[in-house]
mmCIF file of C-alpha atoms in Angstrom:
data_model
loop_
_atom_site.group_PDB
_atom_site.id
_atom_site.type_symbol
_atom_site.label_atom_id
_atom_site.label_comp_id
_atom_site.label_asym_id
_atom_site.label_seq_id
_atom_site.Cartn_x
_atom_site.Cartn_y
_atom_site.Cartn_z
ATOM 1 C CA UNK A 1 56.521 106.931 133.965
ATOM 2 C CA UNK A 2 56.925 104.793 136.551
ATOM 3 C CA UNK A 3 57.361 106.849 139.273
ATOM 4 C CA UNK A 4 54.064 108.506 138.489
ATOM 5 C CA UNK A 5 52.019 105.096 139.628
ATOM 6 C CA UNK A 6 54.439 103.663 142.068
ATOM 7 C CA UNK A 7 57.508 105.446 143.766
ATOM 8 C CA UNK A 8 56.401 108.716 143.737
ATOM 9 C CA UNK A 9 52.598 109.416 143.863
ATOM 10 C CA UNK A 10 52.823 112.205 145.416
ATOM 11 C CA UNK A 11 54.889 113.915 142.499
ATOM 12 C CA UNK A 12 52.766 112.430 140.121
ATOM 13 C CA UNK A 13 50.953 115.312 138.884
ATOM 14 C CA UNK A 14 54.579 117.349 138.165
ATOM 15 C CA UNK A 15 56.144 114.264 136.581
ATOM 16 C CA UNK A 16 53.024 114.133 134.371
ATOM 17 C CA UNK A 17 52.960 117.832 133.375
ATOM 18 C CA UNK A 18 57.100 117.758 132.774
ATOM 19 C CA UNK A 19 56.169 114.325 130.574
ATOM 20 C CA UNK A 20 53.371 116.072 128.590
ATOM 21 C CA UNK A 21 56.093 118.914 127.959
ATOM 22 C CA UNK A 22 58.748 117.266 126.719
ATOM 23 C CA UNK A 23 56.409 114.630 124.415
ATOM 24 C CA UNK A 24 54.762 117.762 122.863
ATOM 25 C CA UNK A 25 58.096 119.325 122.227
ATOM 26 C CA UNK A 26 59.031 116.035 120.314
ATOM 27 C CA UNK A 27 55.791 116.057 118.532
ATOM 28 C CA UNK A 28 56.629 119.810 117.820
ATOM 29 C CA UNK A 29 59.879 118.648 116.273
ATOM 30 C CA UNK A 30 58.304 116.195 114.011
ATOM 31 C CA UNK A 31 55.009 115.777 114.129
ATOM 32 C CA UNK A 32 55.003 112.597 111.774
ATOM 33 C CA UNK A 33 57.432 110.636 113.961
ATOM 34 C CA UNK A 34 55.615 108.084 115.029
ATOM 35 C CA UNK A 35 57.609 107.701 118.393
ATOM 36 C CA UNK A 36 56.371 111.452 119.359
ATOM 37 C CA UNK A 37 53.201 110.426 118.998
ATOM 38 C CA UNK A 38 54.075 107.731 121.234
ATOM 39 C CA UNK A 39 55.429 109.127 123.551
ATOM 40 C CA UNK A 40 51.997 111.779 124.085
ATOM 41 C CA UNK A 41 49.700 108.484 123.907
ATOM 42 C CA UNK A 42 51.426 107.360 127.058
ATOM 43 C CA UNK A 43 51.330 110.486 128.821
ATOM 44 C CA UNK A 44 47.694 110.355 128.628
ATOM 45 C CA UNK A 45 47.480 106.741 129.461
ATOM 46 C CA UNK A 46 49.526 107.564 132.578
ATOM 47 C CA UNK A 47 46.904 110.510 132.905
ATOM 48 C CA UNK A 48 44.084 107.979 132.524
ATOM 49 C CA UNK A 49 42.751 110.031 129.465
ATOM 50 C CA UNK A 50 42.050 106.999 127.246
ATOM 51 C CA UNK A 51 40.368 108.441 124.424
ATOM 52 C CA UNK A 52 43.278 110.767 123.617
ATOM 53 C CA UNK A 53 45.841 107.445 124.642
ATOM 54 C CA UNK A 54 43.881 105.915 121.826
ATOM 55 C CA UNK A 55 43.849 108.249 119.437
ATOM 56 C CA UNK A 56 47.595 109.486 119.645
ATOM 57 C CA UNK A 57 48.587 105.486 119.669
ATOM 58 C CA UNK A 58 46.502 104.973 116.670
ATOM 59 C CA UNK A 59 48.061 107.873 114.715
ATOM 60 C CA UNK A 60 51.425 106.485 115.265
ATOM 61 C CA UNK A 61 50.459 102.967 114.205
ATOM 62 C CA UNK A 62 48.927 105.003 110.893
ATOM 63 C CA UNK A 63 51.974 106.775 110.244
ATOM 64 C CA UNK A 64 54.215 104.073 110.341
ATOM 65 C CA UNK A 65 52.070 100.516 110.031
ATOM 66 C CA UNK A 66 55.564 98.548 110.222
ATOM 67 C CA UNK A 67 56.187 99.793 113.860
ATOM 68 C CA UNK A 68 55.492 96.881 116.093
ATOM 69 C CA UNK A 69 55.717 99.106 119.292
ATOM 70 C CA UNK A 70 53.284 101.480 117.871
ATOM 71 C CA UNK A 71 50.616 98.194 117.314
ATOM 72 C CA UNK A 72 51.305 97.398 121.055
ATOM 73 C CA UNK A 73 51.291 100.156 122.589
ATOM 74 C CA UNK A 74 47.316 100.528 120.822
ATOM 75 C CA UNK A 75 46.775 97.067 122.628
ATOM 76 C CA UNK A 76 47.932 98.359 125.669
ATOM 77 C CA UNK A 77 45.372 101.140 125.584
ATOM 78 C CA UNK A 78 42.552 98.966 124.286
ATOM 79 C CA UNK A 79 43.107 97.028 127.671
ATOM 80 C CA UNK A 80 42.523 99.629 129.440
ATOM 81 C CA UNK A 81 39.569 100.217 128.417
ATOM 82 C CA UNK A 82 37.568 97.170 128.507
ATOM 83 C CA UNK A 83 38.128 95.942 124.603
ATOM 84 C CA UNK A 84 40.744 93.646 125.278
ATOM 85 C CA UNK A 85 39.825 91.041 122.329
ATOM 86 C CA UNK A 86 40.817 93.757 120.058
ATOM 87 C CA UNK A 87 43.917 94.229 122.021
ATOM 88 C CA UNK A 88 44.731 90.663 121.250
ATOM 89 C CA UNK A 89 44.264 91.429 117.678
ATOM 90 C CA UNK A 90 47.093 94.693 117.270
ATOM 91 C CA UNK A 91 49.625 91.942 119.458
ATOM 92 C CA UNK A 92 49.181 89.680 117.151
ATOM 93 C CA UNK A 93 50.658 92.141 114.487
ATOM 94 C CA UNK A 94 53.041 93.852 116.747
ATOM 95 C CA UNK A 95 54.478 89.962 117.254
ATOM 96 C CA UNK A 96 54.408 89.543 113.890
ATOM 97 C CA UNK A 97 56.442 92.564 112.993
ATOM 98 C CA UNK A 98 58.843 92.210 115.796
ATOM 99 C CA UNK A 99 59.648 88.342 116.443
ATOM 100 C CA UNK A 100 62.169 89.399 119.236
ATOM 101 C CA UNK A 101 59.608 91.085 120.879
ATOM 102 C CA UNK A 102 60.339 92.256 124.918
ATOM 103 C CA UNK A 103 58.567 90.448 127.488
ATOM 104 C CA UNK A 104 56.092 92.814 128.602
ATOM 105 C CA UNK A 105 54.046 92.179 125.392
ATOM 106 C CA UNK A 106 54.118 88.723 126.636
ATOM 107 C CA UNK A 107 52.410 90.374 130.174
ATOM 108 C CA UNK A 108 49.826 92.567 127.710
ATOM 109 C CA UNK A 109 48.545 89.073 126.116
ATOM 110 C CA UNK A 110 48.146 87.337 129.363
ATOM 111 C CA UNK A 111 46.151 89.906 130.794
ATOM 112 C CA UNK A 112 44.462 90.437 127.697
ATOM 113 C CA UNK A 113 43.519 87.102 127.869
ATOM 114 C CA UNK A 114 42.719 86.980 131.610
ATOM 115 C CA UNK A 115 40.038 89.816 130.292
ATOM 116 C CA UNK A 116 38.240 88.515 128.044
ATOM 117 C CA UNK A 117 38.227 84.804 129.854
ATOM 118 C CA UNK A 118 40.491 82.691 128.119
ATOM 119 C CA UNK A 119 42.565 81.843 131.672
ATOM 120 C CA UNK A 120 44.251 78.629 130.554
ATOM 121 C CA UNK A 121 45.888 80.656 127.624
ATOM 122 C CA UNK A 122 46.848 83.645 130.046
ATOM 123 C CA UNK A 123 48.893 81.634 132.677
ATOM 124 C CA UNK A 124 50.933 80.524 129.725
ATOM 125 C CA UNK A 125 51.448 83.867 128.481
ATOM 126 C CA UNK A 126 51.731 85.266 131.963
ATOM 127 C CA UNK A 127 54.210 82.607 133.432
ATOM 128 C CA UNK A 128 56.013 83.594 130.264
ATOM 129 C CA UNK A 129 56.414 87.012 130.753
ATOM 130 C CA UNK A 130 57.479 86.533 134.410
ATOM 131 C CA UNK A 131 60.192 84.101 133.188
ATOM 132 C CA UNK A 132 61.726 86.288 131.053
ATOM 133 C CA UNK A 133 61.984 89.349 133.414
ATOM 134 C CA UNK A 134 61.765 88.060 136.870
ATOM 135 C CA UNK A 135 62.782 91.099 138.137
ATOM 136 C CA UNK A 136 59.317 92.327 137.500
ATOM 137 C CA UNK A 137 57.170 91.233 140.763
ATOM 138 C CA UNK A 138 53.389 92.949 139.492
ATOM 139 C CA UNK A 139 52.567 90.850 136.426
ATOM 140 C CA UNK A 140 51.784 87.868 139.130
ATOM 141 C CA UNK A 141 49.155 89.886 140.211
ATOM 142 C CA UNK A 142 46.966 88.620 136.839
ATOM 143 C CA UNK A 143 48.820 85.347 136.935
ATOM 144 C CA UNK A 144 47.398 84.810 140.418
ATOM 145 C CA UNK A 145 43.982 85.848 139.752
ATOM 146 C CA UNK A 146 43.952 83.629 136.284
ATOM 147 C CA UNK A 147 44.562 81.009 138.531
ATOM 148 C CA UNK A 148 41.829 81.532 140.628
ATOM 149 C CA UNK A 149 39.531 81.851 137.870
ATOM 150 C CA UNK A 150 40.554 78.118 137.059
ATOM 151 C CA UNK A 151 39.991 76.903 140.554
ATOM 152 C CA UNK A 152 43.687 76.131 140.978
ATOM 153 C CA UNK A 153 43.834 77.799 144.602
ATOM 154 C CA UNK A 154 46.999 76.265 145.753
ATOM 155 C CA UNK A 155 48.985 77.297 142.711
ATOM 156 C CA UNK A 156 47.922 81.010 143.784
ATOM 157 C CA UNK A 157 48.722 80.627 147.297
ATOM 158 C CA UNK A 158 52.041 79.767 145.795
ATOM 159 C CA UNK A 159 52.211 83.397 143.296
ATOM 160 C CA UNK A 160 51.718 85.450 146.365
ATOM 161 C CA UNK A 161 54.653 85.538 148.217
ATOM 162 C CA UNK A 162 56.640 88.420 146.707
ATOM 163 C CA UNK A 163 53.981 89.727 144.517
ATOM 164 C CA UNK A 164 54.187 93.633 144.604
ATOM 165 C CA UNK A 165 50.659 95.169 143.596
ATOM 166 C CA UNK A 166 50.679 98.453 141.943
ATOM 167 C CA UNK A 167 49.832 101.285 143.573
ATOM 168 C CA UNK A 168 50.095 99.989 146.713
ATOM 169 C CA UNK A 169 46.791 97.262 146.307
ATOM 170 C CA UNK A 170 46.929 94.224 148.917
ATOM 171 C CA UNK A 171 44.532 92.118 146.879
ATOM 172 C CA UNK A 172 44.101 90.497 143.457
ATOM 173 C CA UNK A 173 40.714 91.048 143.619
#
């Protein structure tokens, strides 16, 4: 999935179609799994096809209501589409469910957060999520621009250096 946004753009739309594929054959294997379902939500996230991203996420999330990564990934989605308060909501459960969660939920809250205004909150959640997997250099990105939104313009000076933007962006704008 990755490689559809950053490495690879130009392959994107054959890495896409060979994703689609192989989450439809899973889905075809067992349609009531809810990581098949998954697996298609993403594909259509990736494909910026939000409605179906919702829906398929959803489904999962109803056939198994005890899968935390099905409850994020619907926050995930939500984001995406401007309803991040919700969002907040389906982490809350997904947290709940899964106590040892992985730090990119931790990234989802704080720009959750940094959506719907509540910047104080999202540099703690963000400075979080960059603790626990340094090796991730986009999440500043939100960090930085939570920052800004509090006034704190040294502080995001300081988040630049060795922030890599997706897709190639130069600002935090």
């Amino acid at each position: 999935a990755a490689l559809t946004w950053w490495s690879r753009p130009d392959m994107a739309d054959a890495l896409l179609g060979d994703g689609f594929d192989r989450a439809e054959r899973a889905l075809a294997l067992n349609a009531s799994f809810p990581a098949a379902n998954r697996a298609l939500a993403a594909m259509h996230l990736r494909a910026r096809e939000h409605a179906d991203a919702l829906w398929w996420a959803r489904r999962a999330v109803a056939l198994n209501p005890h899968d935390a990564t099905s409850h994020a990934l619907v926050a995930n989605v939500l984001s995406f589409i401007g309803r991040s308060g919700e969002a907040l909501r389906y982490l809350v459960a997904a947290r709940t469910l899964d106590p040892g969660y992985p730090a990119v939920w931790d990234y989802y809250i704080g720009r959750a957060m940094v959506h719907v205004g509540r910047h104080e909150e999202a540099v703690v959640w963000l400075t979080r999520a960059s603790r626990r997997a340094p090796h991730v250099k986009t999440w500043g990105g939100y960090r930085a621009a939570a920052l800004a939104h509090l006034g704190r313009f040294d502080e995001v000076r300081n988040a630049l250096p060795g922030l890599k933007l997706p897709r190639g962006d130069t600002s935090v704008s």
